[in-house]
Amino acid sequence: MIGIAVLGAGRIGKIHAANVAANPKAKLVAIADPFADAVNPLAERLGTEAMSDCMAAIERPDVDAVVIGTPTDTHVSLLLHAVKLGKAVLCEKPIDLDMAKSEEAAAEVERQNGRVMLAFNRRFDSTFAEMRKAIDAGRIGDVRQVIISSRDPGMPPESYVKTSGGIFRDMTIHDLDIARWLLGEEPVTVTAVGSRLIDPSLRQYDDYDTAMVILQTASGRQAHINNCREAVYGYDQRIEVFGATGMLVQDNLRPTTMRVWTAEATDAREPLLNFFLERYTQAYRAELDAFVDALSDDTEMPTTVRDGVKALRLAECAVESVRTGRAVTV
Ligand SMILES: NC(=O)c1ccc[n+]([C@@H]2O[C@H](COP(=O)([O-])OP(=O)(O)OC[C@H]3O[C@@H](n4cnc5c(N)ncnc54)[C@H](O)[C@@H]3O)[C@@H](O)[C@H]2O)c1
C-alpha cells in the first residue's frame, strides 16, 4: 500500500482525497489544511486523520507520497520539501504563477530525480485520451490543426480572479497542455488576443474574460484555443483534431444520452455537465490512479514538472502577445 497525504481540503483537495481513498493500492493516511472547518469534516467522512500542518504531513514516516491541492503560491515550497525527503508528488497546476520560480523548482526536482507528476487532469479524460490513441494509431494521418473550445459556465468571484494569475495562466493553461499533447510537437510561436466582454473591471487586474490563442509548431502544425469565462449554456469543452487523412471530434458530455422530441422542441438534449468537478470526475479519478500505478509499477510519471513549465511558458507568451499585439517566439 502506498501511504498518501492530501494537502488542501478545498474544491480540488476534496476530489483527490476521495480518489485516494477509493484506490485499492493506496492508503489515505492524512488530509492537511490549516483551516479546520475545511479539513475536519472531510477527514471524518473519509475515515482518515485531519492535520493542520502540511509540512508535518509530508514528514510523516507513513507518507510515501503527497497530493498538493493547496493554493498555487504554496505549491513550490511543499513540492520541494517533499522531494527533498524522497516523497513522490502529484502537484496541482500551475506549479507557480512566476515563470522563473517554476523553472527553478522544476530544475531542482530534476536534479534530485524527484518523482513528481503535474496534475493536467484533462489528459486522463477518456474522450480526449481516445483522440491521442486514434492519432497514435494513424487513423487521421499527420496532425495539421487542433481546435479547442473551452468555456466556463460563469465568471469566478473577484476574490478568485485577483489571485488567479489571469485567464491565460489559470484557465488556458489546461488547453495549452492539451494542445502540446495532441499536436505532438512543441509550439514555437504564440499569438493571442484578449477582451473584456463580460467584466470591464478586469482591467485593474490586467486580466481578460474572453481570449483566443493560436500556436504554431516548427513544422507548421497549428492549434487554436477559444476561451471564455462565461457560457450561458454551461461548461463547454470540445476538441477537434484535423489530420492529413481525417478528423476527430469530441463533443460535450451530458448526464445521459437522452434526446427528447415534443411540440416545443425537436431533438432536445439535457444541459451540459455543469463545471469541471462534474465534467472531469472520471479524469480526476484516472489521473490519481495513473499516479499510484506509476509509483507501484516504478514507471515514468505520465506528466512531469517540465510539462508544467512548458504550459506556463506558453501562457506567458500569450500574455505578452496580447500586450504587444505581435506573435511571440516561445
Ligand atoms: N486541475 C484542475 O482542474 C484544478 C481545478 C481547481 C483548482 N486547481 C488548482 O488547485 C489548487 C487549489 O485550488 P482550489 O480551487 O481547490 O482552492 P480552494 O480555495 O477551494 O482550496 C484551497 C484549500 O487550501 C487551504 N489553504 C489555504 N491556505 C493554505 C496554506 N497556506 N497552506 C495549505 N493550505 C492552505 C484552504 O483552507 C482551502 O481549503 C490551485 O492551485 C488551483 O489552480 C486545479
Short mmCIF file of C-alpha atoms and ligand atoms in Angstrom, two decimals:
data_model
loop_
_atom_site.label_atom_id
_atom_site.label_comp_id
_atom_site.label_asym_id
_atom_site.label_seq_id
_atom_site.Cartn_x
_atom_site.Cartn_y
_atom_site.Cartn_z
CA MET A 1 0.00 0.00 0.00
CA ILE A 2 1.26 3.47 -0.85
CA GLY A 3 0.69 5.89 2.02
CA ILE A 4 -0.65 9.20 0.66
CA ALA A 5 -1.39 12.52 2.36
CA VAL A 6 -3.59 15.04 0.57
CA LEU A 7 -2.61 18.67 1.19
CA GLY A 8 -5.50 21.09 0.85
CA ALA A 9 -9.14 20.32 1.59
CA GLY A 10 -10.76 22.80 -0.80
CA ARG A 11 -12.51 22.20 -4.13
CA ILE A 12 -9.77 20.06 -5.69
CA GLY A 13 -8.44 18.59 -2.44
CA LYS A 14 -11.83 17.01 -1.77
CA ILE A 15 -11.77 15.27 -5.15
CA HIS A 16 -8.21 14.00 -4.74
CA ALA A 17 -8.82 12.79 -1.19
CA ALA A 18 -11.89 10.79 -2.23
CA ASN A 19 -9.96 9.29 -5.16
CA VAL A 20 -7.02 8.29 -2.96
CA ALA A 21 -9.46 6.68 -0.51
CA ALA A 22 -11.03 4.75 -3.40
CA ASN A 23 -7.75 3.47 -4.86
CA PRO A 24 -7.10 -0.12 -3.74
CA LYS A 25 -3.30 0.28 -3.91
CA ALA A 26 -3.25 3.44 -1.76
CA LYS A 27 -3.98 4.35 1.83
CA LEU A 28 -5.21 7.85 2.62
CA VAL A 29 -3.02 8.46 5.67
CA ALA A 30 -3.99 12.09 6.34
CA ILE A 31 -5.51 15.25 4.91
CA ALA A 32 -3.81 18.51 5.90
CA ASP A 33 -5.21 22.03 5.70
CA PRO A 34 -4.74 24.95 8.12
CA PHE A 35 -8.48 25.59 8.10
CA ALA A 36 -10.16 23.18 10.49
CA ASP A 37 -13.61 23.79 9.02
CA ALA A 38 -12.38 22.53 5.68
CA VAL A 39 -10.30 19.56 6.77
CA ASN A 40 -12.17 18.09 9.76
CA PRO A 41 -15.46 17.11 8.08
CA LEU A 42 -13.62 15.78 5.02
CA ALA A 43 -11.23 13.64 7.07
CA GLU A 44 -14.11 12.34 9.15
CA ARG A 45 -16.14 11.44 6.07
CA LEU A 46 -13.22 9.56 4.52
CA GLY A 47 -12.14 7.91 7.78
CA THR A 48 -8.67 9.43 7.95
CA GLU A 49 -6.64 11.80 10.12
CA ALA A 50 -7.05 15.57 9.86
CA MET A 51 -3.90 17.68 10.23
CA SER A 52 -3.40 21.44 10.22
CA ASP A 53 0.26 21.48 9.15
CA CYS A 54 1.06 20.45 5.56
CA MET A 55 4.81 20.26 6.19
CA ALA A 56 4.25 17.90 9.14
CA ALA A 57 2.04 15.72 6.94
CA ILE A 58 4.83 15.45 4.35
CA GLU A 59 7.31 14.45 7.07
CA ARG A 60 5.24 11.57 8.45
CA PRO A 61 7.09 8.25 8.08
CA ASP A 62 3.90 6.54 6.86
CA VAL A 63 3.58 9.03 3.99
CA ASP A 64 5.21 7.83 0.75
CA ALA A 65 3.56 10.39 -1.49
CA VAL A 66 1.59 13.63 -1.29
CA VAL A 67 -1.07 15.25 -3.44
CA ILE A 68 -0.75 19.05 -3.43
CA GLY A 69 -4.13 20.77 -3.78
CA THR A 70 -3.36 23.91 -1.77
CA PRO A 71 -3.38 27.48 -3.16
CA THR A 72 -0.92 27.98 -6.02
CA ASP A 73 1.51 30.19 -4.07
CA THR A 74 2.18 27.30 -1.66
CA HIS A 75 2.97 24.63 -4.28
CA VAL A 76 6.72 25.17 -4.71
CA SER A 77 7.68 25.07 -1.02
CA LEU A 78 5.56 21.94 -0.38
CA LEU A 79 6.76 20.28 -3.57
CA LEU A 80 10.45 20.84 -2.85
CA HIS A 81 10.11 19.78 0.78
CA ALA A 82 8.51 16.51 -0.31
CA VAL A 83 11.12 15.86 -3.00
CA LYS A 84 13.94 16.58 -0.54
CA LEU A 85 12.54 13.89 1.75
CA GLY A 86 12.24 11.44 -1.17
CA LYS A 87 8.44 11.55 -1.27
CA ALA A 88 6.55 11.36 -4.56
CA VAL A 89 4.24 14.24 -5.50
CA LEU A 90 1.11 14.80 -7.56
CA CYS A 91 1.07 18.61 -7.79
CA GLU A 92 -1.86 20.71 -8.94
CA LYS A 93 -1.39 23.15 -11.80
CA PRO A 94 0.13 25.66 -12.11
CA ILE A 95 3.47 24.94 -10.37
CA ASP A 96 3.59 28.66 -9.57
CA LEU A 97 2.44 31.85 -11.28
CA ASP A 98 6.04 33.05 -11.63
CA MET A 99 7.97 31.62 -14.57
CA ALA A 100 11.44 31.85 -13.00
CA LYS A 101 10.27 30.24 -9.76
CA SER A 102 8.58 27.42 -11.70
CA GLU A 103 11.74 26.87 -13.78
CA GLU A 104 13.92 26.74 -10.67
CA ALA A 105 11.55 24.32 -8.95
CA ALA A 106 11.46 22.03 -11.99
CA ALA A 107 15.26 22.11 -12.30
CA GLU A 108 15.59 21.21 -8.61
CA VAL A 109 13.11 18.33 -8.96
CA GLU A 110 15.06 17.03 -11.96
CA ARG A 111 18.40 17.45 -10.17
CA GLN A 112 17.10 15.36 -7.30
CA ASN A 113 15.42 12.81 -9.60
CA GLY A 114 12.15 13.64 -7.85
CA ARG A 115 9.05 11.60 -8.63
CA VAL A 116 6.67 14.41 -9.49
CA MET A 117 3.55 14.33 -11.67
CA LEU A 118 1.80 17.52 -12.71
CA ALA A 119 -1.99 17.40 -12.44
CA PHE A 120 -3.09 18.06 -16.01
CA ASN A 121 -6.30 16.09 -15.49
CA ARG A 122 -7.70 16.57 -18.98
CA ARG A 123 -5.13 14.19 -20.47
CA PHE A 124 -6.85 11.48 -18.43
CA ASP A 125 -10.34 12.28 -19.67
CA SER A 126 -11.38 9.13 -21.51
CA THR A 127 -12.80 11.02 -24.51
CA PHE A 128 -9.66 13.14 -25.03
CA ALA A 129 -7.36 10.16 -24.35
CA GLU A 130 -9.22 8.34 -27.13
CA MET A 131 -8.16 11.14 -29.53
CA ARG A 132 -4.50 10.70 -28.60
CA LYS A 133 -4.84 6.93 -29.13
CA ALA A 134 -6.50 7.43 -32.55
CA ILE A 135 -3.68 9.79 -33.60
CA ASP A 136 -1.07 7.27 -32.40
CA ALA A 137 -2.87 4.53 -34.34
CA GLY A 138 -2.52 6.64 -37.52
CA ARG A 139 -6.27 6.99 -38.05
CA ILE A 140 -6.14 10.61 -39.28
CA GLY A 141 -2.56 10.73 -40.58
CA ASP A 142 -0.28 13.59 -39.60
CA VAL A 143 -1.98 16.18 -37.40
CA ARG A 144 -2.47 19.54 -39.10
CA GLN A 145 -4.78 21.51 -36.80
CA VAL A 146 -6.10 21.19 -33.24
CA ILE A 147 -9.11 23.32 -32.29
CA ILE A 148 -10.03 23.54 -28.63
CA SER A 149 -13.13 25.31 -27.30
CA SER A 150 -13.05 25.64 -23.53
CA ARG A 151 -15.57 27.93 -21.86
CA ASP A 152 -16.56 28.15 -18.21
CA PRO A 153 -20.24 28.40 -17.24
CA GLY A 154 -19.76 31.66 -15.33
CA MET A 155 -17.29 34.27 -14.11
CA PRO A 156 -15.37 33.29 -10.97
CA PRO A 157 -15.73 35.61 -7.94
CA GLU A 158 -13.46 38.66 -7.76
CA SER A 159 -11.59 37.13 -4.82
CA TYR A 160 -10.53 34.28 -7.14
CA VAL A 161 -9.73 36.49 -10.13
CA LYS A 162 -7.42 38.68 -8.03
CA THR A 163 -5.00 35.85 -7.25
CA SER A 164 -5.59 33.59 -10.26
CA GLY A 165 -2.72 34.95 -12.35
CA GLY A 166 -5.13 35.83 -15.15
CA ILE A 167 -7.10 33.79 -17.69
CA PHE A 168 -4.03 32.51 -19.57
CA ARG A 169 -2.14 31.14 -16.53
CA ASP A 170 -5.26 29.95 -14.73
CA MET A 171 -7.64 28.65 -17.39
CA THR A 172 -5.90 28.47 -20.78
CA ILE A 173 -3.02 26.55 -19.20
CA HIS A 174 -5.10 23.34 -19.35
CA ASP A 175 -5.78 23.90 -23.06
CA LEU A 176 -2.15 24.77 -23.77
CA ASP A 177 -1.14 21.45 -22.25
CA ILE A 178 -3.76 19.57 -24.27
CA ALA A 179 -2.66 21.39 -27.44
CA ARG A 180 1.01 20.36 -26.90
CA TRP A 181 -0.11 16.79 -26.22
CA LEU A 182 -2.35 16.47 -29.30
CA LEU A 183 -0.08 18.39 -31.67
CA GLY A 184 2.75 16.01 -30.82
CA GLU A 185 5.21 18.85 -31.44
CA GLU A 186 6.25 21.83 -29.35
CA PRO A 187 4.73 25.18 -30.36
CA VAL A 188 7.34 27.73 -31.44
CA THR A 189 5.10 30.79 -31.80
CA VAL A 190 2.10 32.06 -29.83
CA THR A 191 -0.38 34.70 -30.97
CA ALA A 192 -3.19 35.74 -28.66
CA VAL A 193 -6.00 38.25 -28.27
CA GLY A 194 -7.91 39.06 -25.09
CA SER A 195 -11.12 41.03 -24.48
CA ARG A 196 -13.25 42.15 -21.55
CA LEU A 197 -16.72 41.48 -22.92
CA ILE A 198 -18.25 40.39 -19.60
CA ASP A 199 -16.47 42.41 -16.93
CA PRO A 200 -14.65 45.62 -17.93
CA SER A 201 -13.31 45.94 -14.36
CA LEU A 202 -10.89 43.10 -15.08
CA ARG A 203 -8.63 45.84 -16.44
CA GLN A 204 -7.49 46.56 -12.85
CA TYR A 205 -6.03 43.02 -12.71
CA ASP A 206 -4.64 43.19 -16.24
CA ASP A 207 -6.96 40.26 -16.97
CA TYR A 208 -9.46 39.27 -19.67
CA ASP A 209 -12.65 37.22 -19.76
CA THR A 210 -12.58 36.20 -23.41
CA ALA A 211 -9.47 35.01 -25.25
CA MET A 212 -8.18 33.26 -28.34
CA VAL A 213 -4.73 31.75 -28.76
CA ILE A 214 -3.03 30.42 -31.87
CA LEU A 215 0.01 28.16 -31.59
CA GLN A 216 2.28 27.05 -34.40
CA THR A 217 4.95 24.34 -34.31
CA ALA A 218 8.24 24.32 -36.21
CA SER A 219 6.79 22.07 -38.95
CA GLY A 220 3.73 24.35 -39.23
CA ARG A 221 1.13 22.42 -37.23
CA GLN A 222 -1.45 24.77 -35.72
CA ALA A 223 -3.65 24.89 -32.66
CA HIS A 224 -6.45 27.34 -31.96
CA ILE A 225 -7.80 27.73 -28.42
CA ASN A 226 -11.09 29.55 -27.66
CA ASN A 227 -11.71 30.54 -24.04
CA CYS A 228 -14.47 32.46 -22.33
CA ARG A 229 -15.23 32.79 -18.62
CA GLU A 230 -18.98 32.68 -19.26
CA ALA A 231 -21.08 30.43 -21.48
CA VAL A 232 -24.77 30.73 -20.59
CA TYR A 233 -25.47 27.15 -21.74
CA GLY A 234 -22.90 25.56 -19.40
CA TYR A 235 -19.34 24.22 -19.29
CA ASP A 236 -18.31 23.95 -22.93
CA GLN A 237 -15.45 21.50 -23.59
CA ARG A 238 -14.92 20.43 -27.19
CA ILE A 239 -11.92 19.40 -29.28
CA GLU A 240 -11.40 18.84 -32.99
CA VAL A 241 -8.21 17.36 -34.44
CA PHE A 242 -7.81 17.65 -38.18
CA GLY A 243 -5.22 15.48 -39.93
CA ALA A 244 -3.94 14.54 -43.38
CA THR A 245 -6.36 11.61 -43.75
CA GLY A 246 -9.26 12.52 -41.50
CA MET A 247 -10.64 14.35 -38.50
CA LEU A 248 -11.51 13.54 -34.89
CA VAL A 249 -14.19 15.42 -32.95
CA GLN A 250 -15.08 15.17 -29.27
CA ASP A 251 -18.29 16.91 -28.30
CA ASN A 252 -19.61 17.95 -24.89
CA LEU A 253 -20.79 15.31 -22.46
CA ARG A 254 -24.31 15.24 -20.97
CA PRO A 255 -25.65 13.46 -17.92
CA THR A 256 -27.30 10.86 -20.20
CA THR A 257 -27.64 10.36 -23.97
CA MET A 258 -31.42 11.01 -23.87
CA ARG A 259 -32.90 13.13 -26.67
CA VAL A 260 -36.45 14.47 -26.48
CA TRP A 261 -38.96 15.36 -29.20
CA THR A 262 -42.01 17.40 -28.14
CA ALA A 263 -44.30 20.10 -29.58
CA GLU A 264 -41.90 22.72 -28.16
CA ALA A 265 -38.60 21.38 -29.39
CA THR A 266 -37.15 18.64 -31.59
CA ASP A 267 -34.11 16.64 -30.64
CA ALA A 268 -33.71 18.50 -27.33
CA ARG A 269 -30.99 17.23 -25.04
CA GLU A 270 -30.15 17.63 -21.39
CA PRO A 271 -27.95 20.57 -20.33
CA LEU A 272 -24.17 20.11 -20.33
CA LEU A 273 -22.43 18.79 -17.23
CA ASN A 274 -22.17 21.88 -15.07
CA PHE A 275 -18.48 22.54 -14.37
CA PHE A 276 -15.09 20.88 -14.03
CA LEU A 277 -15.91 18.84 -10.93
CA GLU A 278 -18.78 17.14 -12.77
CA ARG A 279 -17.33 17.11 -16.29
CA TYR A 280 -13.94 15.71 -15.29
CA THR A 281 -14.95 13.36 -12.45
CA GLN A 282 -13.65 10.36 -14.39
CA ALA A 283 -10.49 12.22 -15.43
CA TYR A 284 -9.54 13.13 -11.84
CA ARG A 285 -10.00 9.53 -10.79
CA ALA A 286 -7.94 8.22 -13.73
CA GLU A 287 -5.25 10.84 -13.06
CA LEU A 288 -4.89 9.73 -9.44
CA ASP A 289 -4.91 6.07 -10.45
CA ALA A 290 -2.17 6.77 -13.04
CA PHE A 291 -0.06 8.44 -10.33
CA VAL A 292 -0.46 5.45 -8.00
CA ASP A 293 0.25 2.99 -10.84
CA ALA A 294 3.45 4.87 -11.78
CA LEU A 295 4.58 4.54 -8.15
CA SER A 296 3.59 0.92 -7.66
CA ASP A 297 4.98 -0.19 -11.05
CA ASP A 298 8.02 2.12 -10.77
CA THR A 299 7.39 3.59 -14.23
CA GLU A 300 7.72 7.10 -15.68
CA MET A 301 5.29 9.74 -14.45
CA PRO A 302 2.71 10.31 -17.23
CA THR A 303 3.06 14.10 -16.88
CA THR A 304 6.01 15.94 -15.39
CA VAL A 305 7.03 19.25 -13.85
CA ARG A 306 8.62 20.02 -17.23
CA ASP A 307 5.13 19.78 -18.80
CA GLY A 308 4.03 22.30 -16.17
CA VAL A 309 6.86 24.68 -17.06
CA LYS A 310 6.20 24.37 -20.81
CA ALA A 311 2.48 25.09 -20.45
CA LEU A 312 3.22 28.09 -18.21
CA ARG A 313 5.76 29.38 -20.72
CA LEU A 314 3.09 29.26 -23.46
CA ALA A 315 0.71 31.13 -21.14
CA GLU A 316 3.38 33.80 -20.57
CA CYS A 317 3.85 34.12 -24.33
CA ALA A 318 0.07 34.54 -24.75
CA VAL A 319 0.08 37.36 -22.16
CA GLU A 320 2.96 39.04 -24.00
CA SER A 321 1.24 38.63 -27.35
CA VAL A 322 -1.93 40.33 -26.07
CA ARG A 323 0.18 43.19 -24.69
CA THR A 324 2.27 43.70 -27.80
CA GLY A 325 -0.20 42.71 -30.49
CA ARG A 326 2.52 40.51 -32.02
CA ALA A 327 3.29 36.82 -32.43
CA VAL A 328 5.70 35.78 -29.69
CA THR A 329 8.51 33.29 -30.18
CA VAL A 330 8.50 30.65 -27.42
N1 LIG B 1 -6.72 20.60 -12.19
C1 LIG B 1 -7.85 21.24 -12.02
O1 LIG B 1 -8.83 21.01 -12.72
C2 LIG B 1 -7.96 22.25 -10.91
C3 LIG B 1 -9.23 22.70 -10.52
C4 LIG B 1 -9.31 23.59 -9.46
C5 LIG B 1 -8.17 24.03 -8.82
N2 LIG B 1 -6.96 23.59 -9.23
C6 LIG B 1 -5.75 24.05 -8.54
O2 LIG B 1 -5.78 23.50 -7.23
C7 LIG B 1 -5.27 24.45 -6.30
C8 LIG B 1 -6.33 24.70 -5.22
O3 LIG B 1 -7.47 25.24 -5.83
P1 LIG B 1 -8.93 25.08 -5.17
O4 LIG B 1 -9.87 25.57 -6.19
O5 LIG B 1 -9.13 23.71 -4.62
O6 LIG B 1 -8.82 26.13 -3.98
P2 LIG B 1 -9.69 26.23 -2.67
O7 LIG B 1 -9.58 27.62 -2.21
O8 LIG B 1 -11.05 25.64 -2.87
O9 LIG B 1 -8.93 25.26 -1.64
C9 LIG B 1 -7.65 25.54 -1.15
C10 LIG B 1 -7.53 24.94 0.25
O10 LIG B 1 -6.21 25.23 0.71
C11 LIG B 1 -6.28 25.69 2.05
N3 LIG B 1 -5.19 26.63 2.31
C12 LIG B 1 -5.21 27.96 2.32
N4 LIG B 1 -4.01 28.46 2.61
C13 LIG B 1 -3.19 27.41 2.77
C14 LIG B 1 -1.82 27.28 3.08
N5 LIG B 1 -1.04 28.34 3.25
N6 LIG B 1 -1.31 26.04 3.17
C15 LIG B 1 -2.08 24.97 2.97
N7 LIG B 1 -3.39 25.03 2.67
C16 LIG B 1 -3.94 26.25 2.59
C17 LIG B 1 -7.63 26.34 2.21
O11 LIG B 1 -8.08 26.21 3.55
C18 LIG B 1 -8.50 25.55 1.26
O12 LIG B 1 -9.19 24.51 1.93
C19 LIG B 1 -4.88 25.68 -7.11
O13 LIG B 1 -3.51 25.62 -7.40
C20 LIG B 1 -5.68 25.54 -8.40
O14 LIG B 1 -5.03 26.13 -9.52
C21 LIG B 1 -6.84 22.71 -10.25
#
